[in-house]
Tab-separated table of C-alpha atoms in Angstrom:
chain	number	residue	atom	x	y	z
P	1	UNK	CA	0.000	0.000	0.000
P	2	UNK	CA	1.248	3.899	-0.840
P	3	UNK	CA	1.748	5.897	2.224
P	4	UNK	CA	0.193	9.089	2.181
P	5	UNK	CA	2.016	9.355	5.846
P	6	UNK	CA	2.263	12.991	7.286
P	7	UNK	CA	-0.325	14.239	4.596
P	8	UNK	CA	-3.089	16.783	5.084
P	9	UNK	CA	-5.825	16.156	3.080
P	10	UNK	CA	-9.062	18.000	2.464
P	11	UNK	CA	-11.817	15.711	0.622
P	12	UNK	CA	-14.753	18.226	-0.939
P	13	UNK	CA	-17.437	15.885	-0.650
P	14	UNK	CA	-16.421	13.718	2.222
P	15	UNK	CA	-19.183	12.538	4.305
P	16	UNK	CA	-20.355	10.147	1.794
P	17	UNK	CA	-20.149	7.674	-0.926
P	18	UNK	CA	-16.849	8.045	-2.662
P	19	UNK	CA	-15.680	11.200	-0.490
P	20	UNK	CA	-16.210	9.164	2.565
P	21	UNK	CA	-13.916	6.413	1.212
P	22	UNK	CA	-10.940	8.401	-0.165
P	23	UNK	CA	-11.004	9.922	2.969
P	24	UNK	CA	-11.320	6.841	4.921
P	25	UNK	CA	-8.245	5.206	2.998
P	26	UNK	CA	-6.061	8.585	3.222
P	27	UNK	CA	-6.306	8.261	6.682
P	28	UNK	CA	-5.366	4.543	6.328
P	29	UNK	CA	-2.511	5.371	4.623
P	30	UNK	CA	-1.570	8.081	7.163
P	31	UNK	CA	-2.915	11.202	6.226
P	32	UNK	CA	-4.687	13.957	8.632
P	33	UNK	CA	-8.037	14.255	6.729
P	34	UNK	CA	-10.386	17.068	7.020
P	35	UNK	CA	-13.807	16.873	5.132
P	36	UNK	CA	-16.227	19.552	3.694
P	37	UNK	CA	-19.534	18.696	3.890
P	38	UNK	CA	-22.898	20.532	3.025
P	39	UNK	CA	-25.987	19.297	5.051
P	40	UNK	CA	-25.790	15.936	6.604
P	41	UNK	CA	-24.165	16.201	10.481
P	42	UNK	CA	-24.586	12.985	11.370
P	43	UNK	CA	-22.954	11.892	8.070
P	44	UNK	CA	-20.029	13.679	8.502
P	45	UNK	CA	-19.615	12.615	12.526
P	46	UNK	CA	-19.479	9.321	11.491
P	47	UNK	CA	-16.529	9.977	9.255
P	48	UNK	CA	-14.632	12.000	12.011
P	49	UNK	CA	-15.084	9.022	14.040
P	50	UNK	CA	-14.194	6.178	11.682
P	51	UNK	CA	-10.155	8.507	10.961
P	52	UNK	CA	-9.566	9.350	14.505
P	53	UNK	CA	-10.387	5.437	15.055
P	54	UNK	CA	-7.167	5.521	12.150
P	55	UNK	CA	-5.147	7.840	14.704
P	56	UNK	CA	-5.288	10.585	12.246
P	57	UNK	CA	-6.797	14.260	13.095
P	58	UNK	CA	-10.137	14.864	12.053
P	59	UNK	CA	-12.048	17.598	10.768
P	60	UNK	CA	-15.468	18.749	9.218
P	61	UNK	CA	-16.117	22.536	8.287
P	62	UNK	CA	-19.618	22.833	6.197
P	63	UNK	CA	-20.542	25.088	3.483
P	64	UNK	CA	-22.755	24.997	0.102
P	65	UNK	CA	-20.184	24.519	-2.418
P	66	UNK	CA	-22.497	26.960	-4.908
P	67	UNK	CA	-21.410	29.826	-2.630
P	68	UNK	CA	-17.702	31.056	-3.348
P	69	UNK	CA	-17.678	32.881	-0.155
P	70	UNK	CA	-18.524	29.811	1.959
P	71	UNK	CA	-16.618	27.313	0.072
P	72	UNK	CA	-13.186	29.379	0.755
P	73	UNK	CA	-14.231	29.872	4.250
P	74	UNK	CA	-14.350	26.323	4.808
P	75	UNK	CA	-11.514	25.303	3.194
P	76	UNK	CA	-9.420	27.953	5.387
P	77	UNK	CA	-10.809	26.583	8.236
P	78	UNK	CA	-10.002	23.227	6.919
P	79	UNK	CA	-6.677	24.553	6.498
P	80	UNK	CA	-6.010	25.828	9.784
P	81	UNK	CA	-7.117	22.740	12.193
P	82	UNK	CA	-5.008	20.633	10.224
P	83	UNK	CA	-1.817	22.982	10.103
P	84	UNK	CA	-2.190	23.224	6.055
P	85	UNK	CA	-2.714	21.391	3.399
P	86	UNK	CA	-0.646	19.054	1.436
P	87	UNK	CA	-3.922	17.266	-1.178
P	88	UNK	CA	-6.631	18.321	-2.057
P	89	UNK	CA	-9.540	15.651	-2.818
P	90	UNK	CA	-12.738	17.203	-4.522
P	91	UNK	CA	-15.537	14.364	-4.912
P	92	UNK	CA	-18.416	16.846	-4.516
P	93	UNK	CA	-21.456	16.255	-7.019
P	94	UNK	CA	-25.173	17.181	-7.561
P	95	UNK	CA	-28.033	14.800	-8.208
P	96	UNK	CA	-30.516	15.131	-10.239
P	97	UNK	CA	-33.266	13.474	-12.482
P	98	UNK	CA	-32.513	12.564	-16.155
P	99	UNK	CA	-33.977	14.793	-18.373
P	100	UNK	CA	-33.256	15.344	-22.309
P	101	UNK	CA	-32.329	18.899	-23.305
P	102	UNK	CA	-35.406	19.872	-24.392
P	103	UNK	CA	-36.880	18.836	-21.140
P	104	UNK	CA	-34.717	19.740	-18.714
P	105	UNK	CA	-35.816	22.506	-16.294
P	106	UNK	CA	-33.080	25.092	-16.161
P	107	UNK	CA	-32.882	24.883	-12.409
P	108	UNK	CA	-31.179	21.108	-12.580
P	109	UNK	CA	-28.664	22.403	-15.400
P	110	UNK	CA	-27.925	25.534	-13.071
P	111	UNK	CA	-27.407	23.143	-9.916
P	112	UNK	CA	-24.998	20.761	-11.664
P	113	UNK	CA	-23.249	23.462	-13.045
P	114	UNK	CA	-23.153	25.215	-9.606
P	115	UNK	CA	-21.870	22.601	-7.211
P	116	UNK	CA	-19.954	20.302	-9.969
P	117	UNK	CA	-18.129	22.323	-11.887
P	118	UNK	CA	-18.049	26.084	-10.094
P	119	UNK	CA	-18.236	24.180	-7.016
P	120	UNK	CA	-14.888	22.441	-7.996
P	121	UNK	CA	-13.249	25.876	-9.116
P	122	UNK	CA	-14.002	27.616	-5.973
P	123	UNK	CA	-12.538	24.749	-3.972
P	124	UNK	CA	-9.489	24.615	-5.692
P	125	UNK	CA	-8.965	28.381	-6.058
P	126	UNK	CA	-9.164	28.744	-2.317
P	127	UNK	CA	-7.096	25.506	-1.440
P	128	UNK	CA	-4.424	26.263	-3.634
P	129	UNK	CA	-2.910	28.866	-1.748
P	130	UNK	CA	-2.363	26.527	0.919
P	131	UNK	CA	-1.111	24.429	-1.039
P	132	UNK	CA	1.361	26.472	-1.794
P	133	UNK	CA	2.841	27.413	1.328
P	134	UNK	CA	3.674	23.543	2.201
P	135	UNK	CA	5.544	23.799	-0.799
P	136	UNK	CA	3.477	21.396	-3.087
P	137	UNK	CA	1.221	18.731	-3.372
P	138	UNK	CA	-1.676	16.542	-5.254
P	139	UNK	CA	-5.015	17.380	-6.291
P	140	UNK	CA	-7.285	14.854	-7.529
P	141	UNK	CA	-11.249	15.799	-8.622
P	142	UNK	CA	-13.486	13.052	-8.731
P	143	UNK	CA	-14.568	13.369	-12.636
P	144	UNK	CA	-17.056	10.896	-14.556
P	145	UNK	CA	-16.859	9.002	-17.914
P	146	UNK	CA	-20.252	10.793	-18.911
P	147	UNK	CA	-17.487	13.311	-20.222
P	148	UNK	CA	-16.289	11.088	-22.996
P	149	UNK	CA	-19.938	9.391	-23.303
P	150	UNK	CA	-22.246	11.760	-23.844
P	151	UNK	CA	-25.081	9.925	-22.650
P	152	UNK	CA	-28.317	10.833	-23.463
P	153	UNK	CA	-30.486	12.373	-20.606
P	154	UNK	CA	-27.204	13.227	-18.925
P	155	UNK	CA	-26.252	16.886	-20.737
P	156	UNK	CA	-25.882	18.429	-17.706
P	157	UNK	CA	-23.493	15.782	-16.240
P	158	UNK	CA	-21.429	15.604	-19.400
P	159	UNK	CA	-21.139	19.140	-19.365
P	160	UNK	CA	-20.139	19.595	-16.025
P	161	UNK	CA	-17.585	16.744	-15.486
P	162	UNK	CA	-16.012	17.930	-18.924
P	163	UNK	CA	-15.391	21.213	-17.432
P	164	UNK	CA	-14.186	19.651	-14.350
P	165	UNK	CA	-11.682	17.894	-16.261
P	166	UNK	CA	-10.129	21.009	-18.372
P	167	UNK	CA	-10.422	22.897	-15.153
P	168	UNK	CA	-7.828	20.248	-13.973
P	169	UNK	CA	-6.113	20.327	-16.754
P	170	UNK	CA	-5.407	24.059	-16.883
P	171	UNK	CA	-4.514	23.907	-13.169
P	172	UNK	CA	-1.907	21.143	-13.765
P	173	UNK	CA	-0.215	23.620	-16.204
P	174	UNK	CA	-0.407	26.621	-13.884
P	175	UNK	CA	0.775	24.901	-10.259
P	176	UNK	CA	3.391	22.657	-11.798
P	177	UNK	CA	6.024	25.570	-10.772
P	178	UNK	CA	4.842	25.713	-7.477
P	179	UNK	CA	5.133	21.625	-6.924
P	180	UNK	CA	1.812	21.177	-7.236
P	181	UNK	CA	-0.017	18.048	-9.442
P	182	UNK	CA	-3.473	18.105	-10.492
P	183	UNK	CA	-5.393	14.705	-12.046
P	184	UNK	CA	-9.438	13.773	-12.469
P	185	UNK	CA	-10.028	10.648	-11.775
P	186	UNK	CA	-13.066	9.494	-14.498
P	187	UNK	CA	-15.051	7.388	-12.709
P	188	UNK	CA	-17.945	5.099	-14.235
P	189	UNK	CA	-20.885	3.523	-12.283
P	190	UNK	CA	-20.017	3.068	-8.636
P	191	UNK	CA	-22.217	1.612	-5.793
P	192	UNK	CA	-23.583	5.334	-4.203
P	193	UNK	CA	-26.459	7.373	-3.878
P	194	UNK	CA	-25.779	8.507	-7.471
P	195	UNK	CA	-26.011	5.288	-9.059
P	196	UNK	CA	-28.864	4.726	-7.513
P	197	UNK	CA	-30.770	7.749	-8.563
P	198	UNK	CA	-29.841	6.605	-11.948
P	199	UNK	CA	-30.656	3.115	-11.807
P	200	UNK	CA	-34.486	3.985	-10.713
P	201	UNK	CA	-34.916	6.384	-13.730
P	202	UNK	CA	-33.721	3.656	-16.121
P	203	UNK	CA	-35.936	0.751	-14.547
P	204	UNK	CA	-34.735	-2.514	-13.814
P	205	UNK	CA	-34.612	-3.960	-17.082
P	206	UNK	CA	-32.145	-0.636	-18.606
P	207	UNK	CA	-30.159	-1.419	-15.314
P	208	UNK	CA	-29.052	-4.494	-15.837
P	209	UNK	CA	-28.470	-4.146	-19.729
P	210	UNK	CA	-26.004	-1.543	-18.320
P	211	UNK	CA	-24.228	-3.442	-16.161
P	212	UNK	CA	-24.128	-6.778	-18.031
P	213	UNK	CA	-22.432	-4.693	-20.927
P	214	UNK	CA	-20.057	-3.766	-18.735
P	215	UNK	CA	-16.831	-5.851	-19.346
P	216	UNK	CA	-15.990	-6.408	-15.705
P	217	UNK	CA	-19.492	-7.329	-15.594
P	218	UNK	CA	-20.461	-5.312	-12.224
P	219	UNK	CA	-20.349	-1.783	-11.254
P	220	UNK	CA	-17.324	-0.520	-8.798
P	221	UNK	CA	-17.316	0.088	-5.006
P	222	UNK	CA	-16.335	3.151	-3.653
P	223	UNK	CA	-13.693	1.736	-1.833
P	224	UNK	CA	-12.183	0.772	-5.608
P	225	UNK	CA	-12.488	4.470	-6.655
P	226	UNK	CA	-10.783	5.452	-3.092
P	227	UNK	CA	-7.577	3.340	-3.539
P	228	UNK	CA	-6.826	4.450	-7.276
P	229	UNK	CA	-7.578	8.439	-5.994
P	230	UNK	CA	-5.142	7.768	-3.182
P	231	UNK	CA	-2.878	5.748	-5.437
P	232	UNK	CA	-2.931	9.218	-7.497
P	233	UNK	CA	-2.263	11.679	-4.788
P	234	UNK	CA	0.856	9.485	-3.675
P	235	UNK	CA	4.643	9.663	-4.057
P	236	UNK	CA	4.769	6.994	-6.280
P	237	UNK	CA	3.003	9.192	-9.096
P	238	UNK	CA	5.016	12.077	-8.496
P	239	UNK	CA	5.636	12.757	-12.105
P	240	UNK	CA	2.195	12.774	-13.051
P	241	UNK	CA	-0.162	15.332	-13.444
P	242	UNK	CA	-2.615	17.122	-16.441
P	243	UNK	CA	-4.419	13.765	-16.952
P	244	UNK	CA	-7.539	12.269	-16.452
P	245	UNK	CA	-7.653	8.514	-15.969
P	246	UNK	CA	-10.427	6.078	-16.877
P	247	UNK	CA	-11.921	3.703	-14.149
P	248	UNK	CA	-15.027	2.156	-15.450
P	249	UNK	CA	-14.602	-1.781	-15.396
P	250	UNK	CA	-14.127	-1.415	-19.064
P	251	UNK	CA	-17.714	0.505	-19.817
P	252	UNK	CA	-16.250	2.846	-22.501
P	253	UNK	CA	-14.218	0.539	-24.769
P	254	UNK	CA	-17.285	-1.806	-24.440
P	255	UNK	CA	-19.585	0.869	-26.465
């Protein structure tokens, strides 16, 4: 296993489904994790709990990731229990219901775009600073291959995550002075809330047509997702950074 010992590691996102777990196996691995978080308490205690159980410090800080203000408020506050920051994790993400263009109410594109994609921006324009003054580090954003799919009833998604993914891109190219590396991780269907959603507005029999095309034949676990993001952030891919890599059991070459 890659250490991430002596890190300090905000995950944007990390009371739940794939946040939870990256930050979960950061602290595994020996990092000081602090999580942002936007509504659910108890969600969020339960991840404190679960990294001190790690012996790693702990900390939540909450704010609406739409909100520039609020996002860069938390992630100072992030900042300064931990004594900096050394990665930056962003696996924040909006759910909605599938609609097609034409039918999609202008409120669902506004919230993806808000928390997904300026959400993302705002986190990493306020952590980066921080960044900075430890004299480098990793940042990984939690991408999707609806990017490279362009799925029908997912627009908004697409749209988004492709941003996401050019954001990190152009932030790669920027920080690389300063010691800093920036990846997206493109994940495809993983076992959370999200999947979920998606699975009930395709119906049962769309669900498993999905999944059964999918080479690997099942959809991932968050934990998967976690130990490739970590994997990422780690010394032992310390010369890479400006990509986006591909974890989808195989869904994309499959068609």
């Amino acid at each position: 296993m890659m250490r991430l010992e002596g890190g300090r590691m905000l995950v944007v996102g990390g009371s739940r489904g794939v946040g939870r777990a990256i930050a979960l196996e950061a602290a595994r691995r020996g990092a000081d994790v602090a999580i942002l978080f936007r509504s659910r308490r108890d969600e969020a205690d339960s991840v404190l709990a679960a990294i001190r159980a790690e012996g790693r410090r702990a900390e939540a800080v909450q704010a609406d990731l739409a909100d520039p203000a609020e996002t860069r408020r938390a992630v100072d506050e992030a900042a300064a229990a931990l004594g900096g920051l050394t990665h930056l994790a962003h696996a924040a993400g909006a759910m909605g219901q599938w609609a097609a263009v034409a039918e999609m109410p202008a409120e669902d594109w506004q919230r993806y775009i808000a928390v997904d994609l300026n959400g993302c921006f705002f986190a990493l324009s306020a952590a980066i600073p921080h960044l900075r003054r430890s004299g480098g580090g990793a940042i990984l954003a939690i991408s999707s291959i609806a990017a490279q799919m362009c799925q029908a009833r997912n627009a908004q998604g697409a749209a988004a995550k492709a941003g996401v993914e050019a954001l990190i891109r152009v932030t790669a190219k920027e920080e690389a002075r300063h010691h800093i590396r920036a990846n997206a991780l493109a994940i495809g269907l993983t076992d959370t809330d999200m999947a979920r959603t998606a699975f009930d507005a395709w119906g049962p029999e769309t669900a498993a047509r999905i999944v059964k095309g999918i080479p690997l034949g099942r959809i991932a676990t968050p934990e998967e997702v976690a130990g490739v993001a970590c994997f990422m952030m780690g010394e032992e891919c310390s010369y890479l950074t400006g990509k986006v890599l591909q974890l989808d059991g195989g869904q994309i070459i499959a068609g």
